[in-house]
Coordinates of C-alpha atoms in Angstrom, one line a residue:
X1 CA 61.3 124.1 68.7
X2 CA 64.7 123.9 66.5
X3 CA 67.0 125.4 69.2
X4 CA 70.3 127.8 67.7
X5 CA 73.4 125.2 66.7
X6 CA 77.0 126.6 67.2
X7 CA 79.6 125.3 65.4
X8 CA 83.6 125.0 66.3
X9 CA 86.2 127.8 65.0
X10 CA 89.1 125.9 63.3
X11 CA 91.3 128.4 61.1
X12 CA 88.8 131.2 60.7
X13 CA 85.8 128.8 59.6
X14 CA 82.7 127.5 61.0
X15 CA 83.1 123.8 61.4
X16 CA 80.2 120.8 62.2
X17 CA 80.7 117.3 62.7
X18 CA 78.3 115.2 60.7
X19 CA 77.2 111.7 61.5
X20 CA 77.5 112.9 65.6
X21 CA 74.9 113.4 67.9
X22 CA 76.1 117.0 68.9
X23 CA 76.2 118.0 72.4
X24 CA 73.2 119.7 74.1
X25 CA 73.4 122.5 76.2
X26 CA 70.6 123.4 78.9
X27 CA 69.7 126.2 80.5
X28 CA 69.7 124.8 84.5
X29 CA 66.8 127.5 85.5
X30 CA 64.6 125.5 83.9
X31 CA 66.5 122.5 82.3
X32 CA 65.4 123.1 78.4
X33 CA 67.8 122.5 75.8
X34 CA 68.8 126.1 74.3
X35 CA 71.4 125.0 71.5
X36 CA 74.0 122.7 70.7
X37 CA 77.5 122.5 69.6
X38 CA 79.5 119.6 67.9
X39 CA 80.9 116.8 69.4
X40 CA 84.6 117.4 68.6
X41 CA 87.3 114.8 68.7
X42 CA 90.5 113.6 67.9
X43 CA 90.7 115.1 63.9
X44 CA 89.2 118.5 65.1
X45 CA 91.7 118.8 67.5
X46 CA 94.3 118.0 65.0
X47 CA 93.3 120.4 62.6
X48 CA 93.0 123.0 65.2
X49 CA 96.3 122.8 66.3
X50 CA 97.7 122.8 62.1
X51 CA 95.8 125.5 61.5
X52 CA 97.3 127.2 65.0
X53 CA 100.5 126.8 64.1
X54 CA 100.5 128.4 60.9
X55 CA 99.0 131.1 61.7
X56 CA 101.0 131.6 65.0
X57 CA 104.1 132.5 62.5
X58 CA 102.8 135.1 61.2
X59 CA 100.8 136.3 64.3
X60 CA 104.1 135.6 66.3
X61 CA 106.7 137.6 64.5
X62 CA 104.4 140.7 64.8
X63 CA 106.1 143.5 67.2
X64 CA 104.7 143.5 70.2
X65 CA 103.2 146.9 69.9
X66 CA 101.5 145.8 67.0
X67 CA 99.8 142.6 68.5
X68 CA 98.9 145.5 71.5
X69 CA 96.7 147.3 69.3
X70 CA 94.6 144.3 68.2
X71 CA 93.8 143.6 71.8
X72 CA 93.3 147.0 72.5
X73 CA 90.9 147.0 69.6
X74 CA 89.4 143.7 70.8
X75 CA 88.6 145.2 74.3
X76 CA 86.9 148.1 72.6
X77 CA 84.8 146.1 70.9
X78 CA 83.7 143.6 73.5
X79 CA 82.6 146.8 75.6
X80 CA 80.4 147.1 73.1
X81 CA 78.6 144.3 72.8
X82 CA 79.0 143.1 76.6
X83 CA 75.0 142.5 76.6
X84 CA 75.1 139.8 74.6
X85 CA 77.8 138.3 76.3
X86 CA 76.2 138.7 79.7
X87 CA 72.9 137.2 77.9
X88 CA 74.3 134.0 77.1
X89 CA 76.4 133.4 80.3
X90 CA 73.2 133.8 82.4
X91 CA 71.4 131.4 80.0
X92 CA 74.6 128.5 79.4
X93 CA 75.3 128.6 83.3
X94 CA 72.4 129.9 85.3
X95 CA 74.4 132.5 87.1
X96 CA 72.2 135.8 88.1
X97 CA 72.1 138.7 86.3
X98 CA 73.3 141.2 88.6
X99 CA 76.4 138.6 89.0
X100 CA 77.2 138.1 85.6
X101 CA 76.8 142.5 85.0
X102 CA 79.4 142.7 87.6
X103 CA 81.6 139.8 86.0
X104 CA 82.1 140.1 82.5
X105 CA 81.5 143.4 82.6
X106 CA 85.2 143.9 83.7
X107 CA 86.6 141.1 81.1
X108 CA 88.1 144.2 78.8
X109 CA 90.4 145.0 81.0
X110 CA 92.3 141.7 80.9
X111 CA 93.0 142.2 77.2
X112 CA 93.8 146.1 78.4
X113 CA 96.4 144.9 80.7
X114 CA 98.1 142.6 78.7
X115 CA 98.2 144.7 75.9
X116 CA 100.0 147.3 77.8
X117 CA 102.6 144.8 79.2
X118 CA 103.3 143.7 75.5
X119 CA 103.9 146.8 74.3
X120 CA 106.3 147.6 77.8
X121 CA 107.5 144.6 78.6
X122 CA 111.4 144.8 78.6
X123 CA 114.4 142.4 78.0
X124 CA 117.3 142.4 80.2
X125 CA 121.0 143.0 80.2
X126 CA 122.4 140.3 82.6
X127 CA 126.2 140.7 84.6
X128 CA 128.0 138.4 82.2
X129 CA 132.1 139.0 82.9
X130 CA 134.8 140.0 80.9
X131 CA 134.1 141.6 77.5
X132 CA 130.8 140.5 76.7
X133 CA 127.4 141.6 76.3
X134 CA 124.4 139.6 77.3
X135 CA 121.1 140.3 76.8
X136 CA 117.9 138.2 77.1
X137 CA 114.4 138.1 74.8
X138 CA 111.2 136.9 74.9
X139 CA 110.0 134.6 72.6
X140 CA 106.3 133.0 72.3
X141 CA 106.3 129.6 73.0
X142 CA 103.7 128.4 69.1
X143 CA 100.5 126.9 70.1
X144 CA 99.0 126.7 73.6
X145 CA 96.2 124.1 74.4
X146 CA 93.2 125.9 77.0
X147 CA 90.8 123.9 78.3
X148 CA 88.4 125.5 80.7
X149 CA 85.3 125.0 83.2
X150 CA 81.7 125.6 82.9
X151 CA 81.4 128.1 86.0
X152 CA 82.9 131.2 84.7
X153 CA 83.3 130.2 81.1
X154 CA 84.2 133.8 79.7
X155 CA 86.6 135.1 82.9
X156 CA 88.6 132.1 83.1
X157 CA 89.1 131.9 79.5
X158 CA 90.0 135.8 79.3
X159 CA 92.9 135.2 82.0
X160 CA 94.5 132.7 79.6
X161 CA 94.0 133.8 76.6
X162 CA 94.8 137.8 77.1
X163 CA 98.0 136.6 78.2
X164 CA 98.8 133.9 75.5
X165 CA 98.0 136.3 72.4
X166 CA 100.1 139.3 74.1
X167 CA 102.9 137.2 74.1
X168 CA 102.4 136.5 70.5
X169 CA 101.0 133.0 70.6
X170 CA 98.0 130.9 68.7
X171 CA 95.6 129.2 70.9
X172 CA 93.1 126.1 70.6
X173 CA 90.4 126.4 73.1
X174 CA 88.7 123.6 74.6
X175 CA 85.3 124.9 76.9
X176 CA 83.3 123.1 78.7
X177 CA 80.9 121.1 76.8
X178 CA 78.5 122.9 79.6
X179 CA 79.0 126.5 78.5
X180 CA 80.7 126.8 75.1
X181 CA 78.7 129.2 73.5
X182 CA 80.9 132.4 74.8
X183 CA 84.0 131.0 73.8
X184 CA 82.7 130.4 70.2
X185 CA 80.9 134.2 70.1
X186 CA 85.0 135.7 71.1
X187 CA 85.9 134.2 67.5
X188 CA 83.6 136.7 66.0
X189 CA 85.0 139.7 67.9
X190 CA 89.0 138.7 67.7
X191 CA 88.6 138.7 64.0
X192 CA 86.5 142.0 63.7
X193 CA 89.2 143.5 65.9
X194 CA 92.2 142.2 63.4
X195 CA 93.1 139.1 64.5
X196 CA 94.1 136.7 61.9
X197 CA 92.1 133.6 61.2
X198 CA 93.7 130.7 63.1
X199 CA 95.7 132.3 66.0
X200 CA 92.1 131.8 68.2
X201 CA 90.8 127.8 67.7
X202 CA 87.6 126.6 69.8
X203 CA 86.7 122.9 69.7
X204 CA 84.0 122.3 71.5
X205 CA 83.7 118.6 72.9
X206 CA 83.5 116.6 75.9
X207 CA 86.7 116.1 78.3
X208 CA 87.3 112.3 77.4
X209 CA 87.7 113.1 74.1
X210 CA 88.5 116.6 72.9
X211 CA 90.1 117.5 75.8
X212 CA 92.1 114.5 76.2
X213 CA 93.4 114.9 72.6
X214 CA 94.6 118.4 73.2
X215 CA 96.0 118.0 76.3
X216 CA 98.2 114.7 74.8
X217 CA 98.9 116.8 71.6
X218 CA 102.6 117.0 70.5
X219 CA 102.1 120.0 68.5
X220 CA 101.1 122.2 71.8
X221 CA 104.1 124.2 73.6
X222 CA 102.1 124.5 76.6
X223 CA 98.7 123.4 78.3
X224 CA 96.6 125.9 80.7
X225 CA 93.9 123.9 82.9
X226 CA 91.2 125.1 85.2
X227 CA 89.5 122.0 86.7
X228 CA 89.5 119.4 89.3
X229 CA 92.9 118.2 91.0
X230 CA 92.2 114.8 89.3
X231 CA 91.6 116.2 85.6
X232 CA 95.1 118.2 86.5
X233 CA 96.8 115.2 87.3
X234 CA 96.5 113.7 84.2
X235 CA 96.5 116.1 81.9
X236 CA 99.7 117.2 83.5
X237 CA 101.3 113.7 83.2
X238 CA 100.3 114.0 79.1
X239 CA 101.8 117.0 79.3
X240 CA 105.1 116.0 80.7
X241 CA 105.5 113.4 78.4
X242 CA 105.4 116.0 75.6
X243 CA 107.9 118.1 77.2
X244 CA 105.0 120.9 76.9
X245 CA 104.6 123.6 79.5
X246 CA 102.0 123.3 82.3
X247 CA 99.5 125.1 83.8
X248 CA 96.6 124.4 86.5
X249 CA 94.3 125.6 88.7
X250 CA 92.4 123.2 90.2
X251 CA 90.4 122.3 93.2
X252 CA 89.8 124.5 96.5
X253 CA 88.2 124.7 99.8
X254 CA 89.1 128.1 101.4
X255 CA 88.6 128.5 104.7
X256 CA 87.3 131.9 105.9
X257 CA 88.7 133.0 109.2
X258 CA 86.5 135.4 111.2
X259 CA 88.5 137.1 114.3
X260 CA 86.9 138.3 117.5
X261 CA 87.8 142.0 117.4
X262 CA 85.5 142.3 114.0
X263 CA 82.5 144.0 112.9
X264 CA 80.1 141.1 113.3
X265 CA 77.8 142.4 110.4
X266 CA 80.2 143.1 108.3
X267 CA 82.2 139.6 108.7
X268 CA 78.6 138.0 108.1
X269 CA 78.1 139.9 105.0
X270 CA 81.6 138.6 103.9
X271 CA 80.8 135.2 104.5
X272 CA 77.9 135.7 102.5
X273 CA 79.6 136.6 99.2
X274 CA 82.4 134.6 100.0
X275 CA 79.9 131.7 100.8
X276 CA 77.0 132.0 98.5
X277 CA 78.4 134.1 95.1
X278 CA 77.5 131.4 91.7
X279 CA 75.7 129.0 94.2
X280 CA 79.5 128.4 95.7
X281 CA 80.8 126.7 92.3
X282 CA 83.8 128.4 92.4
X283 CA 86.9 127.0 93.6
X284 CA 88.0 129.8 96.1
X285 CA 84.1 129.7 97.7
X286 CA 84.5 130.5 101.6
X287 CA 83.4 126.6 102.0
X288 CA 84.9 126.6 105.6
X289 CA 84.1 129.3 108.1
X290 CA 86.5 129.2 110.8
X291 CA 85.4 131.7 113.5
X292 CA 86.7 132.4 117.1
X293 CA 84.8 131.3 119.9
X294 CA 84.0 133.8 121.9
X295 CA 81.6 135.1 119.3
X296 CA 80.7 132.2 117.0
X297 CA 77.1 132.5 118.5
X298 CA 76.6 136.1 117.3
X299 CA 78.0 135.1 113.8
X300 CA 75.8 132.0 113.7
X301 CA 73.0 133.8 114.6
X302 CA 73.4 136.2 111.8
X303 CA 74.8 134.3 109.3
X304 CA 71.6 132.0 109.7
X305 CA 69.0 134.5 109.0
X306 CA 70.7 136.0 106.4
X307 CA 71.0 132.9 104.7
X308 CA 67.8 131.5 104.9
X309 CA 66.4 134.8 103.3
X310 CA 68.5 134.7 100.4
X311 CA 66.2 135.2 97.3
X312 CA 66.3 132.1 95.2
X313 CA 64.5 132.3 91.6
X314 CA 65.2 133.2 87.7
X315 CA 68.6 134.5 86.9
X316 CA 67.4 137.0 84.2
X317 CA 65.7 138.8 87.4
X318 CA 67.9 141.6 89.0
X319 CA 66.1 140.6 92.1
X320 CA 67.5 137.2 92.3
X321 CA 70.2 136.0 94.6
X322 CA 70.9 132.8 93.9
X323 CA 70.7 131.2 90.8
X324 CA 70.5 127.8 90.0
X325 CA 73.6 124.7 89.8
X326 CA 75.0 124.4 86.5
X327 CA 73.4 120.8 85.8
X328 CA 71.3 117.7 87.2
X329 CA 74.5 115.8 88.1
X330 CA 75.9 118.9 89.9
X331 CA 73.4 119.0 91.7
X332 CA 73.0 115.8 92.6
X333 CA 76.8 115.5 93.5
X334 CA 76.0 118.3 95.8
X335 CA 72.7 116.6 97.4
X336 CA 74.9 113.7 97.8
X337 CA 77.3 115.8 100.5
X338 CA 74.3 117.1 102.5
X339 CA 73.6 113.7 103.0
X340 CA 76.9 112.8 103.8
X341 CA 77.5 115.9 106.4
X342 CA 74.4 114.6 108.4
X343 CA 75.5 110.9 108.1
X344 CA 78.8 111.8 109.6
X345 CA 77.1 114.2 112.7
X346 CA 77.2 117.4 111.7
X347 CA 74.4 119.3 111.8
X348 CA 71.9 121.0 109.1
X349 CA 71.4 124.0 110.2
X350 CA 70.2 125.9 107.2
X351 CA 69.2 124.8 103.8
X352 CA 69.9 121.5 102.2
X353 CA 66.4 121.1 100.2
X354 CA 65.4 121.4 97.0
X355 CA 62.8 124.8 96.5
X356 CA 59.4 123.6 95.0
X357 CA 57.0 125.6 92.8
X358 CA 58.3 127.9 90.4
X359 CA 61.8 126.7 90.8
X360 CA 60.8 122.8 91.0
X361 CA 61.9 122.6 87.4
X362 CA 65.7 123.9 87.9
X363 CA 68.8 122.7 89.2
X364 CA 68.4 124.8 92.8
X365 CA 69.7 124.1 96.2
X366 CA 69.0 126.0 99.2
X367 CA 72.0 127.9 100.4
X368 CA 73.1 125.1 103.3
X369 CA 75.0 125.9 106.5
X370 CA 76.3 123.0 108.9
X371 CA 77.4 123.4 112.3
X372 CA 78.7 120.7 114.8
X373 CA 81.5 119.9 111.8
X374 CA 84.7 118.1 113.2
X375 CA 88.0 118.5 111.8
X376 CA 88.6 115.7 109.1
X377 CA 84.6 115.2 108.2
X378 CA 84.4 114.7 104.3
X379 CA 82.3 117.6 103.9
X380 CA 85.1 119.6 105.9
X381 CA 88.2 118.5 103.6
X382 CA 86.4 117.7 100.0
X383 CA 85.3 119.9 97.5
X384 CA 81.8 120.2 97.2
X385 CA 81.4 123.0 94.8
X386 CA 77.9 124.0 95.8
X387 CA 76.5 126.6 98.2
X388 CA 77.6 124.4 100.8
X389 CA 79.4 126.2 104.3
X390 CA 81.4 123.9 107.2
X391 CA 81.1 126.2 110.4
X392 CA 84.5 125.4 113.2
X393 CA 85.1 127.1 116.0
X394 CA 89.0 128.2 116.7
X395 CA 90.8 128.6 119.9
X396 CA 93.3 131.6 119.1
X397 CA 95.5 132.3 116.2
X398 CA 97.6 129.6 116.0
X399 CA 94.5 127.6 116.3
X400 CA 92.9 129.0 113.8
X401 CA 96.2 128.7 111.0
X402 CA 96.2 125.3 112.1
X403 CA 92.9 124.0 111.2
X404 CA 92.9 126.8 107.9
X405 CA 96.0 124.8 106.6
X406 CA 94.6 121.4 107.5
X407 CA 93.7 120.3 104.3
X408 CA 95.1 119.5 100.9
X409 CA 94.1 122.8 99.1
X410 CA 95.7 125.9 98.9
X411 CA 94.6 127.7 96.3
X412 CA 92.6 131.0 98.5
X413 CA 91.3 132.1 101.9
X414 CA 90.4 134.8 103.6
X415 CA 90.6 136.8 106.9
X416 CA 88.6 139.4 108.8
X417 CA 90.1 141.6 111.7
X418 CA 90.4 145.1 112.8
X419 CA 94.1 143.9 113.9
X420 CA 96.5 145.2 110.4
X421 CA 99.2 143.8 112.2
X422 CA 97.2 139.9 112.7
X423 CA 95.6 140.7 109.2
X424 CA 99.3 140.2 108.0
X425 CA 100.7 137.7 110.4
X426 CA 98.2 135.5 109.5
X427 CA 98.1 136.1 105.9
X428 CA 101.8 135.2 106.0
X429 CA 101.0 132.3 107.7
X430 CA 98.4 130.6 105.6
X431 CA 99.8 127.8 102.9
X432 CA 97.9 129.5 100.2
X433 CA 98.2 131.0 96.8
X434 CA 95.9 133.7 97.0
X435 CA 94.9 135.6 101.0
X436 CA 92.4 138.7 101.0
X437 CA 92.3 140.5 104.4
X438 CA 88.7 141.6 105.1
X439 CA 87.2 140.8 101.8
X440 CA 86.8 138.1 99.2
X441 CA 86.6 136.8 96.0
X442 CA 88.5 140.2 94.9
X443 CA 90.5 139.8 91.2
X444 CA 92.0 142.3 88.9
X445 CA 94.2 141.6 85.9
X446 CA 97.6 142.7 87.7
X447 CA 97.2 140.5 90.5
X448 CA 98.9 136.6 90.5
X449 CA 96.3 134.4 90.8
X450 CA 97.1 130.1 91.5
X451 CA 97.0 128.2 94.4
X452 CA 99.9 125.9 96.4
X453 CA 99.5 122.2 97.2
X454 CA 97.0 120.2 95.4
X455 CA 95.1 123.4 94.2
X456 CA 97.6 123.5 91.2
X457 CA 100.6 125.0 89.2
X458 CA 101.8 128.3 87.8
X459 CA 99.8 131.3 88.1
X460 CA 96.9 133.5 86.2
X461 CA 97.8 137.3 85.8
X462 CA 99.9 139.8 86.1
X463 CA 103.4 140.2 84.0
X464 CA 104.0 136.5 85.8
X465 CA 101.9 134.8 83.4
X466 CA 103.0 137.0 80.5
X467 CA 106.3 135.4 81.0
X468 CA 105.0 132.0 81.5
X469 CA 103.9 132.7 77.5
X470 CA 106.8 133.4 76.6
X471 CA 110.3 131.4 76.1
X472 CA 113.2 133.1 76.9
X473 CA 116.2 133.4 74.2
X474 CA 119.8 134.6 76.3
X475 CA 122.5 136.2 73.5
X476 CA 125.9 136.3 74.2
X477 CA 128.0 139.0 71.9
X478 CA 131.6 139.0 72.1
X479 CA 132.6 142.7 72.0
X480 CA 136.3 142.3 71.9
X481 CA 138.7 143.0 68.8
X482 CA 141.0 141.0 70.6
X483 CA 141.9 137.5 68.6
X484 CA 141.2 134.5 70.7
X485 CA 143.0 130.5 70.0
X486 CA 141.9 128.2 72.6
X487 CA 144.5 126.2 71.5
X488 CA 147.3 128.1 71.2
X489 CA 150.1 126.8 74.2
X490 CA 151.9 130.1 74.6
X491 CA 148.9 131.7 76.2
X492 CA 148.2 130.9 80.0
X493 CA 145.1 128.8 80.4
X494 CA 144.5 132.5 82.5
X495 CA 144.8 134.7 79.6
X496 CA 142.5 132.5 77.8
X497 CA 139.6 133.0 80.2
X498 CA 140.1 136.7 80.5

């Protein structure tokens, strides 16, 4: 069966690679190919980033109100036609149905948000003695390089791209050679809704190659990652070479502190969701469950039985729970880490195998719990990225901000009490980027979101990133009638600085 081919978006046109074996993309429910996209490289990304930066002239010099009502056009439109979008995603990355509704479903009001801080975001006046006004602008900073991941192709996208056009800029797109169909489909919708052909680029490719190209590009102001703290690294590195802007977030392994005053189903449905959501392939997933002694055999209890009924099955089923992993070598990464956490003593207690029937033919995994996990296991401190949870008992509270902060992520976490006043201490207390205080996995378009230590640099959302977009110009005027001669020896060297 000839499956649908989707071909790259460089300067408003459809381009293919001939002579290329283009990439294949499968649906991981059942592992059939579904379509395919071009293998990109090195003179797509080039012609990407001319075509960028001519059109980011024109697209760049627009008042800010008028680049507003493009987006706010764009966001109409996508509301529209969100079923499509939500289609595809559940097909490119096996996420359920009901997940992908609640997802995307919100993506309009990214480009709602930022259109509104374009059209009120002000300049300032700054305290500059003596007679003189200064005053600062905003500028865009030309072309800015995104590359993204496969497990939430269309939101991560969204919180760098909203941004990046608000504050007037062209952008080439690199997604995941996993799940590029979305990004490809947003071409079609940006240009119905006014945007003109170029300032939006997608090259679709693999990471060694297209990615590695744009990232090393001299032509790029600025390059946004999302991806592992190794990919960071380097395309960081390229980037500082280039004297480009930088932007990542990378790796994670939140840790999920459960306090002994709490609601013991509710903290168990919280672990769930923080736990479980996309099969735990996202990088704030609740991977370690830190939870106070006195009742970690009430939570275990629960959280055990809940788990192991989780409804596994087809993602285009409202019923299902948990979809699939995004790919055979996900999957086998993660199979590789149960085997691991038993190897180094920890115990299985829920999970861990592969379902048969039905599902045999996907990419599924069992939600997994381990108990028995030591500070300093590999499958406590590495990122697994798979419905994998690490259950630890704490002491007390500084016990419990001690082992939360005893890794080398920091990018999210979370922590439930009935305490406001612990809620906050702790909060406070935890080297992350991102804390929610009974709940999880929360996001909204105003919110900062970017993690501390090796979980990355910069931030996503909020007038924050705006700026980050944006270059800032700082004019001096002289207001003075007065005549001024620097070198003129009968003023005092103090009249000459007043």
């Amino acid at each position: 069966m000839t499956v649908p081919h989707w071909k790259m978006i460089i300067g408003g046109k459809e381009v293919d690679v001939a002579g290329t074996e283009p990439i294949a993309i499968e649906n991981p429910a059942n592992g059939r190919v579904i379509a395919s996209v071009p293998a990109g490289g090195a003179a797509h990304i080039n012609a990407a980033v001319n075509a960028a930066s001519e059109a980011q002239r024109e697209w760049g010099a627009r008042e800010p109100i008028a680049r507003a009502v493009v987006l706010e056009k764009f966001a109409r439109l996508l509301r529209e036609r969100l079923s499509e979008f939500i289609d595809r995603e559940v097909e490119q990355i096996g996420r359920p149905l009901r997940e992908m509704r609640a997802q995307v479903s919100r993506l309009p009001e990214w480009y709602e948000y930022f259109a509104a801080v374009a059209r009120t975001h002000e300049g300032r006046v700054h305290p500059f003695g003596g007679p003189y006004v200064n005053y600062t602008r905003r500028q865009p900073l030309g072309v800015v390089g995104v590359i993204t991941p496969w497990n939430h192709p269309m939101l991560i996208l969204t919180k760098k791209l909203a941004p990046a056009l608000a504050a007037g800029n062209a952008v080439v797109a690199k997604p995941s050679e996993l799940a590029p169909i979305t990004p490809i489909m947003l071409a079609e919708v940006l240009r119905e809704a006014g945007l003109p052909d170029g300032v939006y680029n997608v090259v679709t490719g693999d990471g060694a190659t297209a990615g590695k190209e744009l990232s090393e590009h001299p032509g790029i102001a600025k390059i946004d990652v999302t991806g592992g703290t190794e990919t960071g690294r380097h395309i960081g590195a390229a980037a500082g070479r280039n004297l480009a802007g930088f932007a990542a977030e990378l790796g994670g392994k939140a840790s999920v502190l459960v306090f002994e005053d709490v609601d013991i189903d509710r903290a168990v449905n919280g672990v769930l969701f923080a736990s479980f959501i996309a099969a735990g392939q996202t990088c704030v997933q609740g991977a370690r469950l830190l939870v106070h002694e006195s009742i970690l055999d009430q939570v275990l209890s629960r959280l055990l039985t809940r788990t192991k009924a989780l409804r596994l099955g087809d993602p285009t089923d409202l019923a299902t729970e948990i979809g699939p992993l995004v790919s055979k070598r996900q999957l086998d990464r993660v199979m590789k880490y149960v085997d691991i956490g038993q190897s180094e003593g920890a115990t299985l207690a829920a999970g861990g195998q592969r379902p048969g029937g039905a599902l045999a033919d996907g990419y599924y995994l069992q939600p997994t719990v381990f108990t028995d996990v030591k500070p300093g296991m590999r499958i406590e401190q590495e990122e697994i990225f798979g419905p994998v949870v690490c259950v630890m008992p704490f002491k007390d509270e500084a016990h419990a901000i001690e082992l939360a902060n005893a890794t080398n992520f920091g990018l999210a976490g979370s922590v439930w009490t009935r305490d406001i006043a612990r809620g906050h201490r702790v909060a406070q207390a935890l080297e992350m980027g991102i804390v929610w205080v009974n709940d999880h996995h929360r996001i909204d378009p105003s919110s900062p979101w970017g993690g501390f230590k090796e979980s990355g640099i910069g931030k996503e959302n909020g007038i924050v990133t705006y700026e980050a977009y944006t270059r800032t110009q700082s004019v001096v005027v002289n207001v003075s009638d007065e005549s001024f001669d620097w070198f003129d020896d009968n003023k005092t060297v103090e009249k000459r600085y007043s």
